[in-house]
PDB file of C-alpha atoms in Angstrom:
ATOM      1  CA  UNK A   1      58.740 -39.969  61.696  1.00 98.00           C
ATOM      2  CA  UNK A   2      55.119 -38.990  62.387  1.00 98.00           C
ATOM      3  CA  UNK A   3      51.837 -39.291  60.510  1.00 98.00           C
ATOM      4  CA  UNK A   4      50.246 -36.494  58.480  1.00 98.00           C
ATOM      5  CA  UNK A   5      46.725 -37.958  58.751  1.00 98.00           C
ATOM      6  CA  UNK A   6      44.228 -35.856  60.703  1.00 98.00           C
ATOM      7  CA  UNK A   7      41.006 -37.901  60.356  1.00 97.00           C
ATOM      8  CA  UNK A   8      40.318 -41.630  60.696  1.00 96.00           C
ATOM      9  CA  UNK A   9      39.181 -42.813  57.276  1.00 93.00           C
ATOM     10  CA  UNK A  10      35.654 -41.747  56.331  1.00 92.00           C
ATOM     11  CA  UNK A  11      34.677 -40.823  59.888  1.00 94.00           C
ATOM     12  CA  UNK A  12      34.703 -37.521  61.723  1.00 93.00           C
ATOM     13  CA  UNK A  13      37.102 -38.921  64.349  1.00 95.00           C
ATOM     14  CA  UNK A  14      40.229 -36.779  64.616  1.00 96.00           C
ATOM     15  CA  UNK A  15      43.661 -38.331  64.875  1.00 97.00           C
ATOM     16  CA  UNK A  16      47.361 -37.616  64.362  1.00 98.00           C
ATOM     17  CA  UNK A  17      50.628 -38.653  65.953  1.00 98.00           C
ATOM     18  CA  UNK A  18      50.766 -39.379  69.678  1.00 97.00           C
ATOM     19  CA  UNK A  19      52.642 -36.641  71.507  1.00 97.00           C
ATOM     20  CA  UNK A  20      53.777 -38.992  74.286  1.00 96.00           C
ATOM     21  CA  UNK A  21      55.394 -41.460  71.897  1.00 97.00           C
ATOM     22  CA  UNK A  22      57.326 -38.746  70.110  1.00 98.00           C
ATOM     23  CA  UNK A  23      58.320 -36.829  73.247  1.00 97.00           C
ATOM     24  CA  UNK A  24      59.577 -39.859  75.171  1.00 97.00           C
ATOM     25  CA  UNK A  25      61.692 -41.082  72.277  1.00 98.00           C
ATOM     26  CA  UNK A  26      62.897 -37.579  71.356  1.00 98.00           C
ATOM     27  CA  UNK A  27      64.348 -36.833  74.781  1.00 97.00           C
ATOM     28  CA  UNK A  28      65.802 -40.310  75.209  1.00 97.00           C
ATOM     29  CA  UNK A  29      67.699 -39.984  71.921  1.00 98.00           C
ATOM     30  CA  UNK A  30      68.695 -36.399  72.645  1.00 97.00           C
ATOM     31  CA  UNK A  31      70.001 -37.233  76.125  1.00 96.00           C
ATOM     32  CA  UNK A  32      72.264 -39.833  74.539  1.00 97.00           C
ATOM     33  CA  UNK A  33      73.861 -37.323  72.214  1.00 97.00           C
ATOM     34  CA  UNK A  34      71.816 -37.813  69.058  1.00 97.00           C
ATOM     35  CA  UNK A  35      70.449 -34.989  66.966  1.00 97.00           C
ATOM     36  CA  UNK A  36      66.804 -35.695  66.189  1.00 98.00           C
ATOM     37  CA  UNK A  37      64.987 -34.489  63.098  1.00 98.00           C
ATOM     38  CA  UNK A  38      61.252 -34.980  62.639  1.00 98.00           C
ATOM     39  CA  UNK A  39      59.689 -35.847  59.286  1.00 98.00           C
ATOM     40  CA  UNK A  40      56.191 -36.614  58.046  1.00 98.00           C
ATOM     41  CA  UNK A  41      54.732 -37.705  54.693  1.00 98.00           C
ATOM     42  CA  UNK A  42      53.393 -34.217  53.878  1.00 98.00           C
ATOM     43  CA  UNK A  43      55.845 -32.138  55.888  1.00 98.00           C
ATOM     44  CA  UNK A  44      54.904 -28.967  57.712  1.00 98.00           C
ATOM     45  CA  UNK A  45      52.728 -29.003  60.825  1.00 98.00           C
ATOM     46  CA  UNK A  46      51.193 -32.472  61.274  1.00 98.00           C
ATOM     47  CA  UNK A  47      48.163 -33.160  63.503  1.00 98.00           C
ATOM     48  CA  UNK A  48      48.927 -34.173  67.059  1.00 97.00           C
ATOM     49  CA  UNK A  49      46.977 -36.130  69.664  1.00 96.00           C
ATOM     50  CA  UNK A  50      47.505 -34.909  73.218  1.00 93.00           C
ATOM     51  CA  UNK A  51      45.967 -37.150  75.848  1.00 83.00           C
ATOM     52  CA  UNK A  52      45.646 -34.908  78.888  1.00 80.00           C
ATOM     53  CA  UNK A  53      45.161 -37.897  81.187  1.00 76.00           C
ATOM     54  CA  UNK A  54      48.471 -39.473  80.140  1.00 79.00           C
ATOM     55  CA  UNK A  55      50.641 -36.362  80.219  1.00 87.00           C
ATOM     56  CA  UNK A  56      53.912 -36.753  82.097  1.00 88.00           C
ATOM     57  CA  UNK A  57      57.141 -34.823  82.624  1.00 89.00           C
ATOM     58  CA  UNK A  58      58.528 -35.643  79.177  1.00 93.00           C
ATOM     59  CA  UNK A  59      55.307 -34.546  77.490  1.00 94.00           C
ATOM     60  CA  UNK A  60      55.032 -31.216  79.313  1.00 95.00           C
ATOM     61  CA  UNK A  61      58.723 -30.539  78.675  1.00 95.00           C
ATOM     62  CA  UNK A  62      58.233 -31.209  74.971  1.00 97.00           C
ATOM     63  CA  UNK A  63      55.338 -28.755  74.729  1.00 96.00           C
ATOM     64  CA  UNK A  64      57.477 -26.079  76.384  1.00 97.00           C
ATOM     65  CA  UNK A  65      60.638 -26.793  74.370  1.00 97.00           C
ATOM     66  CA  UNK A  66      60.939 -24.123  71.673  1.00 98.00           C
ATOM     67  CA  UNK A  67      63.298 -26.207  69.518  1.00 97.00           C
ATOM     68  CA  UNK A  68      61.169 -29.342  69.740  1.00 98.00           C
ATOM     69  CA  UNK A  69      58.056 -27.330  68.949  1.00 97.00           C
ATOM     70  CA  UNK A  70      59.696 -25.713  65.940  1.00 98.00           C
ATOM     71  CA  UNK A  71      60.686 -29.135  64.623  1.00 98.00           C
ATOM     72  CA  UNK A  72      57.181 -30.536  65.056  1.00 98.00           C
ATOM     73  CA  UNK A  73      55.548 -27.542  63.394  1.00 97.00           C
ATOM     74  CA  UNK A  74      58.041 -27.607  60.511  1.00 98.00           C
ATOM     75  CA  UNK A  75      58.510 -31.327  59.919  1.00 98.00           C
ATOM     76  CA  UNK A  76      60.636 -32.324  56.959  1.00 98.00           C
ATOM     77  CA  UNK A  77      58.603 -33.557  54.014  1.00 98.00           C
ATOM     78  CA  UNK A  78      59.475 -37.216  53.696  1.00 97.00           C
ATOM     79  CA  UNK A  79      60.484 -37.011  50.041  1.00 95.00           C
ATOM     80  CA  UNK A  80      63.074 -34.383  51.028  1.00 97.00           C
ATOM     81  CA  UNK A  81      64.736 -36.579  53.646  1.00 97.00           C
ATOM     82  CA  UNK A  82      68.261 -37.731  52.795  1.00 97.00           C
ATOM     83  CA  UNK A  83      68.335 -41.266  54.286  1.00 96.00           C
ATOM     84  CA  UNK A  84      72.131 -41.452  54.180  1.00 96.00           C
ATOM     85  CA  UNK A  85      72.341 -38.617  56.717  1.00 96.00           C
ATOM     86  CA  UNK A  86      70.827 -40.715  59.504  1.00 97.00           C
ATOM     87  CA  UNK A  87      71.842 -43.702  61.606  1.00 96.00           C
ATOM     88  CA  UNK A  88      68.329 -44.829  62.464  1.00 98.00           C
ATOM     89  CA  UNK A  89      64.645 -44.165  61.912  1.00 98.00           C
ATOM     90  CA  UNK A  90      61.868 -44.216  64.509  1.00 98.00           C
ATOM     91  CA  UNK A  91      58.175 -44.379  63.634  1.00 98.00           C
ATOM     92  CA  UNK A  92      55.973 -42.843  66.314  1.00 98.00           C
ATOM     93  CA  UNK A  93      52.444 -44.127  66.627  1.00 97.00           C
ATOM     94  CA  UNK A  94      49.093 -42.474  66.559  1.00 97.00           C
ATOM     95  CA  UNK A  95      46.114 -43.934  64.752  1.00 97.00           C
ATOM     96  CA  UNK A  96      46.768 -41.703  61.750  1.00 98.00           C
ATOM     97  CA  UNK A  97      49.783 -43.881  60.954  1.00 98.00           C
ATOM     98  CA  UNK A  98      47.394 -46.660  59.953  1.00 98.00           C
ATOM     99  CA  UNK A  99      46.287 -44.590  56.961  1.00 98.00           C
ATOM    100  CA  UNK A 100      49.362 -42.948  55.473  1.00 98.00           C
ATOM    101  CA  UNK A 101      52.312 -45.119  56.549  1.00 98.00           C
ATOM    102  CA  UNK A 102      51.462 -48.503  54.940  1.00 98.00           C
ATOM    103  CA  UNK A 103      51.301 -47.472  51.270  1.00 98.00           C
ATOM    104  CA  UNK A 104      53.885 -44.700  51.270  1.00 98.00           C
ATOM    105  CA  UNK A 105      56.512 -45.757  48.727  1.00 98.00           C
ATOM    106  CA  UNK A 106      59.194 -43.503  50.230  1.00 98.00           C
ATOM    107  CA  UNK A 107      58.705 -45.100  53.635  1.00 98.00           C
ATOM    108  CA  UNK A 108      58.914 -48.545  52.063  1.00 98.00           C
ATOM    109  CA  UNK A 109      62.136 -47.637  50.252  1.00 98.00           C
ATOM    110  CA  UNK A 110      63.812 -46.182  53.349  1.00 98.00           C
ATOM    111  CA  UNK A 111      62.785 -49.090  55.572  1.00 98.00           C
ATOM    112  CA  UNK A 112      63.970 -51.669  53.034  1.00 98.00           C
ATOM    113  CA  UNK A 113      67.332 -49.965  52.531  1.00 98.00           C
ATOM    114  CA  UNK A 114      67.864 -49.405  56.254  1.00 98.00           C
ATOM    115  CA  UNK A 115      67.013 -52.983  57.129  1.00 98.00           C
ATOM    116  CA  UNK A 116      69.188 -54.523  54.426  1.00 98.00           C
ATOM    117  CA  UNK A 117      72.144 -52.260  55.267  1.00 98.00           C
ATOM    118  CA  UNK A 118      71.913 -52.980  59.003  1.00 97.00           C
ATOM    119  CA  UNK A 119      70.702 -49.549  60.072  1.00 98.00           C
ATOM    120  CA  UNK A 120      68.356 -49.464  63.033  1.00 98.00           C
ATOM    121  CA  UNK A 121      64.569 -49.294  62.583  1.00 98.00           C
ATOM    122  CA  UNK A 122      62.244 -48.646  65.517  1.00 98.00           C
ATOM    123  CA  UNK A 123      58.460 -48.391  65.606  1.00 98.00           C
ATOM    124  CA  UNK A 124      55.990 -48.189  68.475  1.00 98.00           C
ATOM    125  CA  UNK A 125      52.233 -48.702  68.924  1.00 98.00           C
ATOM    126  CA  UNK A 126      50.672 -47.973  65.497  1.00 98.00           C
ATOM    127  CA  UNK A 127      54.084 -46.982  64.119  1.00 98.00           C
ATOM    128  CA  UNK A 128      54.768 -50.542  62.843  1.00 98.00           C
ATOM    129  CA  UNK A 129      52.116 -49.820  60.176  1.00 98.00           C
ATOM    130  CA  UNK A 130      55.141 -48.444  58.303  1.00 98.00           C
ATOM    131  CA  UNK A 131      56.527 -51.982  58.026  1.00 98.00           C
ATOM    132  CA  UNK A 132      53.554 -53.994  56.826  1.00 98.00           C
ATOM    133  CA  UNK A 133      53.975 -53.555  53.060  1.00 98.00           C
ATOM    134  CA  UNK A 134      57.765 -53.508  52.846  1.00 98.00           C
ATOM    135  CA  UNK A 135      59.229 -56.087  50.447  1.00 98.00           C
ATOM    136  CA  UNK A 136      62.939 -56.911  50.535  1.00 98.00           C
ATOM    137  CA  UNK A 137      65.166 -57.351  47.492  1.00 98.00           C
ATOM    138  CA  UNK A 138      64.695 -61.127  47.752  1.00 97.00           C
ATOM    139  CA  UNK A 139      60.984 -60.657  47.100  1.00 97.00           C
ATOM    140  CA  UNK A 140      59.942 -61.641  50.624  1.00 98.00           C
ATOM    141  CA  UNK A 141      58.031 -59.441  53.097  1.00 98.00           C
ATOM    142  CA  UNK A 142      60.229 -57.675  55.634  1.00 98.00           C
ATOM    143  CA  UNK A 143      58.041 -58.990  58.444  1.00 98.00           C
ATOM    144  CA  UNK A 144      58.209 -62.624  57.394  1.00 98.00           C
ATOM    145  CA  UNK A 145      59.484 -64.709  60.327  1.00 98.00           C
ATOM    146  CA  UNK A 146      60.373 -61.583  62.308  1.00 98.00           C
ATOM    147  CA  UNK A 147      59.591 -61.267  66.020  1.00 98.00           C
ATOM    148  CA  UNK A 148      57.540 -58.102  66.375  1.00 98.00           C
ATOM    149  CA  UNK A 149      55.177 -56.208  68.638  1.00 98.00           C
ATOM    150  CA  UNK A 150      52.601 -53.520  67.947  1.00 98.00           C
ATOM    151  CA  UNK A 151      49.213 -52.280  69.090  1.00 98.00           C
ATOM    152  CA  UNK A 152      47.177 -55.428  69.625  1.00 98.00           C
ATOM    153  CA  UNK A 153      43.693 -56.332  68.430  1.00 98.00           C
ATOM    154  CA  UNK A 154      42.478 -56.419  72.036  1.00 97.00           C
ATOM    155  CA  UNK A 155      43.846 -52.955  72.786  1.00 97.00           C
ATOM    156  CA  UNK A 156      42.358 -51.551  69.590  1.00 97.00           C
ATOM    157  CA  UNK A 157      38.909 -53.069  69.926  1.00 97.00           C
ATOM    158  CA  UNK A 158      38.519 -52.205  73.597  1.00 94.00           C
ATOM    159  CA  UNK A 159      38.868 -48.512  72.818  1.00 90.00           C
ATOM    160  CA  UNK A 160      37.201 -48.466  69.385  1.00 95.00           C
ATOM    161  CA  UNK A 161      34.621 -51.223  69.007  1.00 94.00           C
ATOM    162  CA  UNK A 162      34.120 -50.429  65.304  1.00 96.00           C
ATOM    163  CA  UNK A 163      37.870 -50.431  64.538  1.00 96.00           C
ATOM    164  CA  UNK A 164      37.538 -53.161  61.891  1.00 96.00           C
ATOM    165  CA  UNK A 165      35.325 -50.910  59.790  1.00 96.00           C
ATOM    166  CA  UNK A 166      37.297 -47.709  60.411  1.00 97.00           C
ATOM    167  CA  UNK A 167      40.865 -48.839  59.792  1.00 97.00           C
ATOM    168  CA  UNK A 168      42.124 -50.432  56.576  1.00 97.00           C
ATOM    169  CA  UNK A 169      43.214 -53.373  58.763  1.00 98.00           C
ATOM    170  CA  UNK A 170      43.943 -54.281  62.369  1.00 98.00           C
ATOM    171  CA  UNK A 171      47.684 -53.950  62.886  1.00 98.00           C
ATOM    172  CA  UNK A 172      48.188 -57.282  64.640  1.00 98.00           C
ATOM    173  CA  UNK A 173      46.237 -59.147  61.950  1.00 98.00           C
ATOM    174  CA  UNK A 174      48.170 -57.467  59.152  1.00 98.00           C
ATOM    175  CA  UNK A 175      51.563 -58.207  60.687  1.00 98.00           C
ATOM    176  CA  UNK A 176      50.649 -61.844  61.218  1.00 98.00           C
ATOM    177  CA  UNK A 177      49.359 -62.066  57.641  1.00 98.00           C
ATOM    178  CA  UNK A 178      52.771 -60.895  56.470  1.00 98.00           C
ATOM    179  CA  UNK A 179      54.331 -63.838  58.297  1.00 98.00           C
ATOM    180  CA  UNK A 180      55.445 -62.085  61.477  1.00 98.00           C
ATOM    181  CA  UNK A 181      55.781 -63.806  64.845  1.00 98.00           C
ATOM    182  CA  UNK A 182      53.645 -61.395  66.848  1.00 98.00           C
ATOM    183  CA  UNK A 183      54.573 -61.063  70.529  1.00 98.00           C
ATOM    184  CA  UNK A 184      51.537 -59.931  72.499  1.00 98.00           C
ATOM    185  CA  UNK A 185      52.022 -58.636  76.015  1.00 97.00           C
ATOM    186  CA  UNK A 186      49.399 -57.653  78.613  1.00 96.00           C
ATOM    187  CA  UNK A 187      47.114 -54.837  77.519  1.00 96.00           C
ATOM    188  CA  UNK A 188      48.591 -51.341  77.824  1.00 96.00           C
ATOM    189  CA  UNK A 189      51.799 -52.528  79.500  1.00 97.00           C
ATOM    190  CA  UNK A 190      55.379 -52.369  78.255  1.00 97.00           C
ATOM    191  CA  UNK A 191      56.315 -54.927  75.602  1.00 98.00           C
ATOM    192  CA  UNK A 192      59.037 -54.725  72.972  1.00 98.00           C
ATOM    193  CA  UNK A 193      60.446 -57.191  70.466  1.00 98.00           C
ATOM    194  CA  UNK A 194      63.862 -57.068  68.844  1.00 98.00           C
ATOM    195  CA  UNK A 195      64.848 -58.988  65.741  1.00 98.00           C
ATOM    196  CA  UNK A 196      68.381 -57.864  64.922  1.00 96.00           C
ATOM    197  CA  UNK A 197      68.104 -54.234  63.760  1.00 98.00           C
ATOM    198  CA  UNK A 198      64.285 -54.220  63.787  1.00 98.00           C
ATOM    199  CA  UNK A 199      62.838 -53.103  67.145  1.00 98.00           C
ATOM    200  CA  UNK A 200      59.114 -52.728  67.763  1.00 98.00           C
ATOM    201  CA  UNK A 201      56.950 -51.817  70.762  1.00 98.00           C
ATOM    202  CA  UNK A 202      53.345 -52.585  71.669  1.00 98.00           C
ATOM    203  CA  UNK A 203      52.064 -49.253  72.979  1.00 96.00           C
ATOM    204  CA  UNK A 204      53.103 -45.837  74.366  1.00 95.00           C
ATOM    205  CA  UNK A 205      54.399 -47.419  77.579  1.00 95.00           C
ATOM    206  CA  UNK A 206      56.995 -49.285  75.523  1.00 97.00           C
ATOM    207  CA  UNK A 207      58.574 -46.109  74.115  1.00 97.00           C
ATOM    208  CA  UNK A 208      61.331 -45.505  76.673  1.00 97.00           C
ATOM    209  CA  UNK A 209      62.654 -49.058  76.547  1.00 97.00           C
ATOM    210  CA  UNK A 210      62.330 -49.192  72.769  1.00 98.00           C
ATOM    211  CA  UNK A 211      64.366 -46.006  72.317  1.00 98.00           C
ATOM    212  CA  UNK A 212      67.076 -47.274  74.652  1.00 98.00           C
ATOM    213  CA  UNK A 213      67.127 -50.614  72.824  1.00 98.00           C
ATOM    214  CA  UNK A 214      67.666 -48.712  69.571  1.00 98.00           C
ATOM    215  CA  UNK A 215      70.585 -46.860  71.169  1.00 98.00           C
ATOM    216  CA  UNK A 216      72.102 -50.175  72.299  1.00 98.00           C
ATOM    217  CA  UNK A 217      71.689 -51.611  68.805  1.00 98.00           C
ATOM    218  CA  UNK A 218      73.514 -48.567  67.448  1.00 98.00           C
ATOM    219  CA  UNK A 219      76.467 -49.619  69.565  1.00 97.00           C
ATOM    220  CA  UNK A 220      76.135 -47.236  72.491  1.00 97.00           C
ATOM    221  CA  UNK A 221      75.358 -47.775  76.143  1.00 97.00           C
ATOM    222  CA  UNK A 222      72.248 -45.780  77.085  1.00 97.00           C
ATOM    223  CA  UNK A 223      72.987 -43.130  79.683  1.00 96.00           C
ATOM    224  CA  UNK A 224      71.539 -43.447  83.149  1.00 94.00           C
ATOM    225  CA  UNK A 225      68.322 -41.502  83.641  1.00 93.00           C
ATOM    226  CA  UNK A 226      65.724 -41.089  86.335  1.00 91.00           C
ATOM    227  CA  UNK A 227      62.935 -43.627  85.817  1.00 94.00           C
ATOM    228  CA  UNK A 228      59.582 -41.872  85.696  1.00 95.00           C
ATOM    229  CA  UNK A 229      56.675 -42.451  88.039  1.00 95.00           C
ATOM    230  CA  UNK A 230      54.707 -43.798  85.050  1.00 95.00           C
ATOM    231  CA  UNK A 231      57.377 -46.415  84.342  1.00 96.00           C
ATOM    232  CA  UNK A 232      57.435 -47.479  87.988  1.00 97.00           C
ATOM    233  CA  UNK A 233      53.653 -47.887  87.904  1.00 97.00           C
ATOM    234  CA  UNK A 234      53.923 -49.957  84.722  1.00 97.00           C
ATOM    235  CA  UNK A 235      56.524 -52.164  86.405  1.00 97.00           C
ATOM    236  CA  UNK A 236      54.156 -52.740  89.330  1.00 98.00           C
ATOM    237  CA  UNK A 237      51.294 -53.547  86.975  1.00 98.00           C
ATOM    238  CA  UNK A 238      53.508 -55.961  85.052  1.00 97.00           C
ATOM    239  CA  UNK A 239      54.398 -57.763  88.272  1.00 98.00           C
ATOM    240  CA  UNK A 240      50.710 -57.873  89.185  1.00 97.00           C
ATOM    241  CA  UNK A 241      49.888 -59.468  85.817  1.00 96.00           C
ATOM    242  CA  UNK A 242      52.717 -61.996  86.079  1.00 96.00           C
ATOM    243  CA  UNK A 243      52.802 -62.854  89.787  1.00 97.00           C
ATOM    244  CA  UNK A 244      49.687 -61.516  91.504  1.00 96.00           C
ATOM    245  CA  UNK A 245      48.665 -58.866  93.996  1.00 96.00           C
ATOM    246  CA  UNK A 246      50.959 -59.828  96.884  1.00 97.00           C
ATOM    247  CA  UNK A 247      54.096 -59.508  94.747  1.00 98.00           C
ATOM    248  CA  UNK A 248      52.766 -56.192  93.487  1.00 98.00           C
ATOM    249  CA  UNK A 249      52.212 -54.972  97.062  1.00 97.00           C
ATOM    250  CA  UNK A 250      55.774 -55.883  98.001  1.00 97.00           C
ATOM    251  CA  UNK A 251      57.095 -53.992  95.006  1.00 98.00           C
ATOM    252  CA  UNK A 252      55.016 -50.937  95.899  1.00 97.00           C
ATOM    253  CA  UNK A 253      56.369 -50.968  99.447  1.00 96.00           C
ATOM    254  CA  UNK A 254      59.941 -51.406  98.237  1.00 96.00           C
ATOM    255  CA  UNK A 255      59.682 -48.596  95.714  1.00 96.00           C
ATOM    256  CA  UNK A 256      57.886 -46.056  97.883  1.00 95.00           C
ATOM    257  CA  UNK A 257      59.248 -46.742 101.369  1.00 93.00           C
ATOM    258  CA  UNK A 258      62.701 -48.277 100.917  1.00 93.00           C
ATOM    259  CA  UNK A 259      63.862 -46.846  97.598  1.00 94.00           C
ATOM    260  CA  UNK A 260      61.808 -43.633  97.736  1.00 93.00           C
ATOM    261  CA  UNK A 261      60.884 -43.902  94.074  1.00 95.00           C
ATOM    262  CA  UNK A 262      57.799 -42.102  92.722  1.00 94.00           C
ATOM    263  CA  UNK A 263      54.815 -44.164  91.546  1.00 96.00           C
ATOM    264  CA  UNK A 264      51.946 -42.917  89.404  1.00 96.00           C
ATOM    265  CA  UNK A 265      48.938 -44.141  91.406  1.00 96.00           C
ATOM    266  CA  UNK A 266      46.521 -42.682  88.870  1.00 95.00           C
ATOM    267  CA  UNK A 267      47.925 -44.956  86.178  1.00 96.00           C
ATOM    268  CA  UNK A 268      47.317 -48.016  88.360  1.00 97.00           C
ATOM    269  CA  UNK A 269      43.758 -46.806  88.969  1.00 96.00           C
ATOM    270  CA  UNK A 270      43.231 -46.437  85.211  1.00 95.00           C
ATOM    271  CA  UNK A 271      44.142 -50.078  84.754  1.00 96.00           C
ATOM    272  CA  UNK A 272      41.506 -50.856  87.355  1.00 96.00           C
ATOM    273  CA  UNK A 273      38.980 -49.034  85.198  1.00 94.00           C
ATOM    274  CA  UNK A 274      40.172 -50.960  82.150  1.00 94.00           C
ATOM    275  CA  UNK A 275      39.578 -54.176  84.064  1.00 95.00           C
ATOM    276  CA  UNK A 276      36.039 -52.993  84.818  1.00 95.00           C
ATOM    277  CA  UNK A 277      35.501 -52.212  81.117  1.00 93.00           C
ATOM    278  CA  UNK A 278      36.498 -55.800  80.331  1.00 92.00           C
ATOM    279  CA  UNK A 279      34.089 -57.129  82.962  1.00 94.00           C
ATOM    280  CA  UNK A 280      36.919 -58.314  85.224  1.00 95.00           C
ATOM    281  CA  UNK A 281      35.404 -57.216  88.522  1.00 95.00           C
ATOM    282  CA  UNK A 282      37.909 -59.076  90.698  1.00 95.00           C
ATOM    283  CA  UNK A 283      40.820 -57.470  88.884  1.00 96.00           C
ATOM    284  CA  UNK A 284      39.192 -54.071  89.322  1.00 97.00           C
ATOM    285  CA  UNK A 285      38.983 -54.444  93.108  1.00 96.00           C
ATOM    286  CA  UNK A 286      42.529 -55.825  93.366  1.00 97.00           C
ATOM    287  CA  UNK A 287      43.949 -52.856  91.467  1.00 97.00           C
ATOM    288  CA  UNK A 288      41.955 -50.261  93.403  1.00 97.00           C
ATOM    289  CA  UNK A 289      43.257 -51.846  96.627  1.00 97.00           C
ATOM    290  CA  UNK A 290      46.785 -51.544  95.260  1.00 97.00           C
ATOM    291  CA  UNK A 291      46.144 -47.841  94.716  1.00 97.00           C
ATOM    292  CA  UNK A 292      44.995 -47.513  98.325  1.00 96.00           C
ATOM    293  CA  UNK A 293      48.040 -49.428  99.549  1.00 97.00           C
ATOM    294  CA  UNK A 294      50.338 -47.169  97.518  1.00 96.00           C
ATOM    295  CA  UNK A 295      48.749 -44.121  99.117  1.00 95.00           C
ATOM    296  CA  UNK A 296      49.429 -45.566 102.596  1.00 94.00           C
ATOM    297  CA  UNK A 297      53.038 -46.272 101.617  1.00 94.00           C
ATOM    298  CA  UNK A 298      53.411 -42.691 100.440  1.00 90.00           C
ATOM    299  CA  UNK A 299      52.209 -41.550 103.867  1.00 86.00           C
ATOM    300  CA  UNK A 300      54.848 -43.733 105.538  1.00 75.00           C
ATOM    301  CA  UNK A 301      57.507 -42.219 103.282  1.00 66.00           C
ATOM    302  CA  UNK A 302      56.326 -38.715 104.200  1.00 61.00           C
ATOM    303  CA  UNK A 303      56.653 -39.549 107.883  1.00 53.00           C
ATOM    304  CA  UNK A 304      60.227 -40.822 107.607  1.00 49.00           C
TER     305      UNK A 304
END
């Protein structure tokens, strides 16, 4: 499920669904034997956000996949979806979801029925906006006392300082107001939460794990796949956040030299720039040094 919204509120800022979040989930589901249909509130060809700096193998493959491209340019109008035909629903993010997902009555009906019948619901980044106004048959909010994740206030406000005036609400605030137990991970790193058949992720880097968690909840064992260089970089950054630079260096050396796994150095560098944006100068230098160390390890691997 993707948004149909092309502009952020009353601004001239363009938006849509995030290509990376759809592509990563699409191929993960497909590789595990599921047929994936794509719907949107208005149907047809919804607006898409393509972040050139974050493009990876899954994203390029999706843009060159004639079937995937047909499905995204001819999305099923939500009111024409037959919910009984599907085992699960996944809400991709993109800031447009903040505008058309929350008050869509069809979304609310599908989510309520899926949750109460035990079908699997997944949502990543801004995708959980689809959940914030859902009321169960007992009259209580779906999110009440549920462990959830979603795009955080800190992530939102760092990128869009005026977010409070642009969006109808900040996603984290809205989920908490509905009684959710919001699980906030480090900025722009993988974080998912699972509460029975409700599975939510914090940002695009949570998409792979979220999709595989949905597959597990459906009763299947996710098939083995090659972990991407982006995911390996995120794992290194997560170790850095949790245990410091020396542990991160050891992981880099293990991945690149011993295990010969690819690592996206550019992604680590971007987190250094994010640290600089937050005024964390020490963090910036630590992360840039990790990038340099990774480059040296790559040279060692090339020499072996």
